[in-house]
Coordinates of C-alpha atoms in Angstrom, one line a residue:
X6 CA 9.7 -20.6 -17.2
X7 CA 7.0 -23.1 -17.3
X8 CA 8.2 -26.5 -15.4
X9 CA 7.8 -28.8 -18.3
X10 CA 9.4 -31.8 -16.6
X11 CA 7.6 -33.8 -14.1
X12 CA 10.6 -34.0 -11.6
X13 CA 10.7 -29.6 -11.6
X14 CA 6.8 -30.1 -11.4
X15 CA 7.2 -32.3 -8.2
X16 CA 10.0 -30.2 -7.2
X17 CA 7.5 -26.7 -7.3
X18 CA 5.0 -28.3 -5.3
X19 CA 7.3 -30.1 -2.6
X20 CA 8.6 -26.4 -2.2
X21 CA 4.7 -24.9 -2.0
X22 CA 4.0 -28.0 0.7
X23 CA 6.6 -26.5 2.9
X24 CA 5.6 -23.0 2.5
X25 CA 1.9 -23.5 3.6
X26 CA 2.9 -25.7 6.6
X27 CA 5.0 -23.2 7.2
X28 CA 2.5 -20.3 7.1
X29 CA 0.2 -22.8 9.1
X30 CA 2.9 -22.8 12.5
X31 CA 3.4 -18.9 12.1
X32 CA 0.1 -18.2 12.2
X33 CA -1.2 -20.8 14.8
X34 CA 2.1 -19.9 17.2
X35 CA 2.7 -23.9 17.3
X36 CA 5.1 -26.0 19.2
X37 CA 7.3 -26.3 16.0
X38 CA 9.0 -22.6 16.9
X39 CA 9.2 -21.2 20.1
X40 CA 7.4 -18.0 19.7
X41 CA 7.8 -14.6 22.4
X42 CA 4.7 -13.1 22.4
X43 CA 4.9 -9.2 22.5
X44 CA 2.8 -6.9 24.5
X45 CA 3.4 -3.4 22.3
X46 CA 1.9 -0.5 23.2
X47 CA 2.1 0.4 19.8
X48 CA 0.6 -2.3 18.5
X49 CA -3.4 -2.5 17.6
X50 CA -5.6 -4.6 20.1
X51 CA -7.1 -7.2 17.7
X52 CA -3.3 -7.4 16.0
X53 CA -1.1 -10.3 17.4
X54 CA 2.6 -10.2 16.6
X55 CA 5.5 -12.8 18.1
X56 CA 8.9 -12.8 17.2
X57 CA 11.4 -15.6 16.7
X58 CA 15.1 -16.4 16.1
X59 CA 15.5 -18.5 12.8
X60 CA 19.1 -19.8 13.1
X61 CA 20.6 -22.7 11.0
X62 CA 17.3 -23.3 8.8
X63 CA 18.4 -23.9 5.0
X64 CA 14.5 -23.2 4.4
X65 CA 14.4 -20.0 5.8
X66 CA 16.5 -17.1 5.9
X67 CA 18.7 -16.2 8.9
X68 CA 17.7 -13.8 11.6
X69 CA 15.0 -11.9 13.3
X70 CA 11.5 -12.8 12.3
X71 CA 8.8 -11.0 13.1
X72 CA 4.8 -12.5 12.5
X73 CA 2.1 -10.4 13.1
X74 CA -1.5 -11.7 12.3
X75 CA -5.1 -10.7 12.9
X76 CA -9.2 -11.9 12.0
X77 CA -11.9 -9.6 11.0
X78 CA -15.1 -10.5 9.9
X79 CA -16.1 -9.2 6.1
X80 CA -19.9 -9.2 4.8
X81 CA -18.6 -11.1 2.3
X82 CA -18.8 -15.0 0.6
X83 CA -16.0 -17.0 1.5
X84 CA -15.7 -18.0 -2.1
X85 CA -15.8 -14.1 -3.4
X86 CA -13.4 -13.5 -0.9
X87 CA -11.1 -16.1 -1.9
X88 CA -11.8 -15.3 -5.4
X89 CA -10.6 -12.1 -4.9
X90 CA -7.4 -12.7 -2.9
X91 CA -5.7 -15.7 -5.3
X92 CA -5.9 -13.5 -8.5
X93 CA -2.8 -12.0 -9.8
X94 CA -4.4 -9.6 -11.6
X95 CA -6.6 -7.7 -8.5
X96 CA -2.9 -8.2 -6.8
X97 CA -2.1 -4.8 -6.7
X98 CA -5.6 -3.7 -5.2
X99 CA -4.1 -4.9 -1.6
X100 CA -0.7 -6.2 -1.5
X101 CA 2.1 -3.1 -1.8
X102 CA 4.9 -6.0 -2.9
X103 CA 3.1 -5.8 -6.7
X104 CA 4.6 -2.5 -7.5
X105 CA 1.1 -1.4 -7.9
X106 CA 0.5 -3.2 -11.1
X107 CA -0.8 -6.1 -11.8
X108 CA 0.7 -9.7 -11.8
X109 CA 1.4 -11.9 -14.3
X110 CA 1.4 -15.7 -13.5
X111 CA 4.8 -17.6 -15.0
X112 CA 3.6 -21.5 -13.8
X113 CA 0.7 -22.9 -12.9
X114 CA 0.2 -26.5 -11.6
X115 CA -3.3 -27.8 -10.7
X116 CA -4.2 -30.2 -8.0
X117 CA -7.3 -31.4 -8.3
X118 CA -10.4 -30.7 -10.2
X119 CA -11.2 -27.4 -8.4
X120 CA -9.1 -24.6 -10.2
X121 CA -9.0 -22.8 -6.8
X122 CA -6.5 -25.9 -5.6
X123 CA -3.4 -24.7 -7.4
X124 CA 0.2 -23.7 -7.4
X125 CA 1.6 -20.3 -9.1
X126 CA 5.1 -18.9 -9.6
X127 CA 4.2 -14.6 -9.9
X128 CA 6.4 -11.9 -11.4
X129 CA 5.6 -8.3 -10.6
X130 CA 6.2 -5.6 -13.4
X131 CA 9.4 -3.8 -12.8
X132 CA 8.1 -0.3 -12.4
X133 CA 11.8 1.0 -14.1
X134 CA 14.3 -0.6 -16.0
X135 CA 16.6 -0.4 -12.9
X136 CA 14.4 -2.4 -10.8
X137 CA 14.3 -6.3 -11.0
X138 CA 11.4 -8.6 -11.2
X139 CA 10.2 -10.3 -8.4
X140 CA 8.9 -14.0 -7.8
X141 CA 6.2 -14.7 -5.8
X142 CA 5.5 -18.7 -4.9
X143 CA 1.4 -19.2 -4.8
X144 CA -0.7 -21.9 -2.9
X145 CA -4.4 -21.6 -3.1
X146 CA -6.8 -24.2 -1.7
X147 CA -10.1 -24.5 -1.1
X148 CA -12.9 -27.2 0.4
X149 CA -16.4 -26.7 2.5
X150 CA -14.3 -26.0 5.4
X151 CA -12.4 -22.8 4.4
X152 CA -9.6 -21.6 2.4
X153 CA -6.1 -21.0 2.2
X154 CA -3.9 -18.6 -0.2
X155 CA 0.0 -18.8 1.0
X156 CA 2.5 -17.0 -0.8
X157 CA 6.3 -15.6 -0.4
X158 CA 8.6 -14.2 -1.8
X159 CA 11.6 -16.4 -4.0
X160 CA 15.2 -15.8 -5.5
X161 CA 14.7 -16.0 -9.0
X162 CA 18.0 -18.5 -9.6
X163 CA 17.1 -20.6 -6.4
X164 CA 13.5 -21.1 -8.6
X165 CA 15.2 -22.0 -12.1
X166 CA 17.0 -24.5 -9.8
X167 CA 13.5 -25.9 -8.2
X168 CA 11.8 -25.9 -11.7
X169 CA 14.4 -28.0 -13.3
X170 CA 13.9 -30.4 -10.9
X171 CA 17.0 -29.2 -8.7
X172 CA 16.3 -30.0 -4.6
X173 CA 13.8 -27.4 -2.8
X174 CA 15.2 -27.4 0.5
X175 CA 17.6 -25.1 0.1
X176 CA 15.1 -22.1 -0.9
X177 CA 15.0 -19.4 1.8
X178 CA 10.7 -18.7 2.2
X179 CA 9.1 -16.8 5.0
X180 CA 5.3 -17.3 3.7
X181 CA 2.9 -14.8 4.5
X182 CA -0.9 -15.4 3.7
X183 CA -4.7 -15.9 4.2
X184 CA -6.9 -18.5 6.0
X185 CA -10.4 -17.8 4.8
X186 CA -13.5 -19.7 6.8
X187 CA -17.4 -19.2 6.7
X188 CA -19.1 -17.1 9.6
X189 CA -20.5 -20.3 10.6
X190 CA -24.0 -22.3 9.7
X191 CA -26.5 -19.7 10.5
X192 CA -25.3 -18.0 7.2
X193 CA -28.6 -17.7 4.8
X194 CA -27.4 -16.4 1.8
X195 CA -26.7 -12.3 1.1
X196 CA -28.5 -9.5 2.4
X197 CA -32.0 -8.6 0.9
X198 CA -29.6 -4.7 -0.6
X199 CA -27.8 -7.1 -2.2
X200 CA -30.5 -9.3 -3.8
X201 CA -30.2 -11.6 -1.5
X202 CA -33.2 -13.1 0.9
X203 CA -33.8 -12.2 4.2
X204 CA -34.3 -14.7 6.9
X205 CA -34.7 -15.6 10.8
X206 CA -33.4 -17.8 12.9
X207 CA -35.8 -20.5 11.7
X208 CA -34.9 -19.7 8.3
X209 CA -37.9 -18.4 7.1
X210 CA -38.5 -15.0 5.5
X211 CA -40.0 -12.0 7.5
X212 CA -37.8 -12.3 10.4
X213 CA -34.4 -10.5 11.0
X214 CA -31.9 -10.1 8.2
X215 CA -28.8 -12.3 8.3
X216 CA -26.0 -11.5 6.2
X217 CA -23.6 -14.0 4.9
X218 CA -19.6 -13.4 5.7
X219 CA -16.4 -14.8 6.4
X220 CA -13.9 -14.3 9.1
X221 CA -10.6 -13.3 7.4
X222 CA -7.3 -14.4 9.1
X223 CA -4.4 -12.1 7.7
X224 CA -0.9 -13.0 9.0
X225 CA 2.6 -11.8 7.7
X226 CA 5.9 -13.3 8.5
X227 CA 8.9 -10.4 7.5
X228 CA 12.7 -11.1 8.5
X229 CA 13.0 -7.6 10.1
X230 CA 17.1 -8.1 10.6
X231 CA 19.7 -10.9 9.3
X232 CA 21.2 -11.1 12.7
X233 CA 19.6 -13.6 15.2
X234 CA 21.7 -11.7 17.7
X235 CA 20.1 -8.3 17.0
X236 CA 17.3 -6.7 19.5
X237 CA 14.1 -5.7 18.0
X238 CA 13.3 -2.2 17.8
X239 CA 10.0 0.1 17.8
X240 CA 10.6 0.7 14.0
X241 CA 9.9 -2.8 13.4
X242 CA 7.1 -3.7 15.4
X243 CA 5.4 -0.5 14.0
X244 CA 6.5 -1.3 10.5
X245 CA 4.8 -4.7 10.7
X246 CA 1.7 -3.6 12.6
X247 CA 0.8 -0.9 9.8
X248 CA 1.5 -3.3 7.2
X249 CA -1.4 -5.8 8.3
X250 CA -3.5 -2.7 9.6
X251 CA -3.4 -0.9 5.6
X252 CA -4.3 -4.6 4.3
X253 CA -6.8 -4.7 6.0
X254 CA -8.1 -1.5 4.7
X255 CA -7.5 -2.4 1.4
X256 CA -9.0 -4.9 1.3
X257 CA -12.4 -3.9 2.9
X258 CA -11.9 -0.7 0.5
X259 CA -11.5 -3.2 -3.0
X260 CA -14.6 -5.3 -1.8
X261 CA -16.5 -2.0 -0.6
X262 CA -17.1 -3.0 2.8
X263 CA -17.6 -0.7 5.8
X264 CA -14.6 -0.5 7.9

């Protein structure tokens, strides 16, 4: 299912562009949608979620979308972190769409000479023979200033289309993702338990311990009802709150942080 051609090639990543500016305005609540903000009871503090109508968007399917997104900070190296998050085959360790198996990549276009910078097409094992294969479009990148992995979920014909070279407009995406960032300058390497050096303020040993990290931004985007005219219910706000609440947790459990 590789995209041998260059025009399905260009196609794939014209498709990936969309999705991660996509993810980009759901996650930063931009001017490009006009975003409700709700004020849930049921919803965690640190957990934002908005909701929006998607109506008469080829690029996105119709109805009731839903984005809920936090940041925690991890004791961990941006680059482990990303590491972690962009392989298909630790997929299963945190995200509940991989059937609890692991991944197996289908494409894989590079874009640049870091192989962090790349796109994927994923298929997740069918856990019975009644249940289909899904598709998962990937974008990782990476530079000094922080990292991106951007993914959703795709219509297996709609991607034979794209990948021979058909037009990627017309593929429905709601991208969900990750925006990884260092903890800032002051990070001095890993904590002395960890083999790492210990350092002050002035960057000299003796002082107080500083541990390296990364402040992890986790944000979902889920079509919680095909009818823009629908109301919202609990169910849903719930639904979507647990979701990025048990990632979360999963994902400080798999890198054996303390929650």
């Amino acid at each position: 299912m590789f995209p041998a051609e260059t025009t399905g090639r260009r196609s794939m990543l014209k498709l990936a562009q969309r999705m991660t500016d996509n993810f980009c305005a759901g996650v930063c609540a931009s001017t490009v949608h006009k975003w409700n903000k709700l004020n849930a009871g049921n919803v965690d503090e640190d957990v934002r979620v908005m909701t929006r109508k998607s109506v008469d968007d080829p690029g996105e399917p119709p109805g009731i979308v839903l984005s809920a997104a936090t940041s925690v900070w991890l004791p961990v190296s941006p680059q482990r972190l990303f590491d972690f998050l962009r392989d298909e085959r630790l997929r299963s360790e945190w995200d509940i769409l991989s059937n609890g198996g692991p991944m197996q990549e289908m494409a894989h276009i590079a874009k640049g000479q870091d192989h962090g910078n790349c796109v994927s097409l994923l298929r997740a094992s069918a856990m019975n023979a009644n249940q289909s294969s899904m598709l998962i479009l990937q974008e990782t990148c990476i530079d000094a200033a922080g990292s991106l992995v951007v993914y959703a979920p795709v219509d297996i014909p709609a991607m034979h289309v794209v990948m021979n070279g058909g037009d990627s407009a017309y593929v429905a995406l709601l991208p969900s993702g990750f925006a990884i960032v260092p903890d800032g300058p002051g990070s001095l390497g890993a904590p002395a338990a960890n083999g790492g050096p210990t350092a002050n303020n002035n960057g000299n040993g003796g002082g107080p311990e500083r541990v390296s990290g990364s402040l992890l931004t986790v944000a979902f985007q889920i079509l919680v009802n095909s009818l823009p005219t629908a109301k919202l219910t609990v169910e849903s706000v719930e639904t979507v709150n647990n979701l990025i609440s048990c990632t979360v947790q999963k994902i400080k459990a798999a890198l054996q942080c303390e929650s």
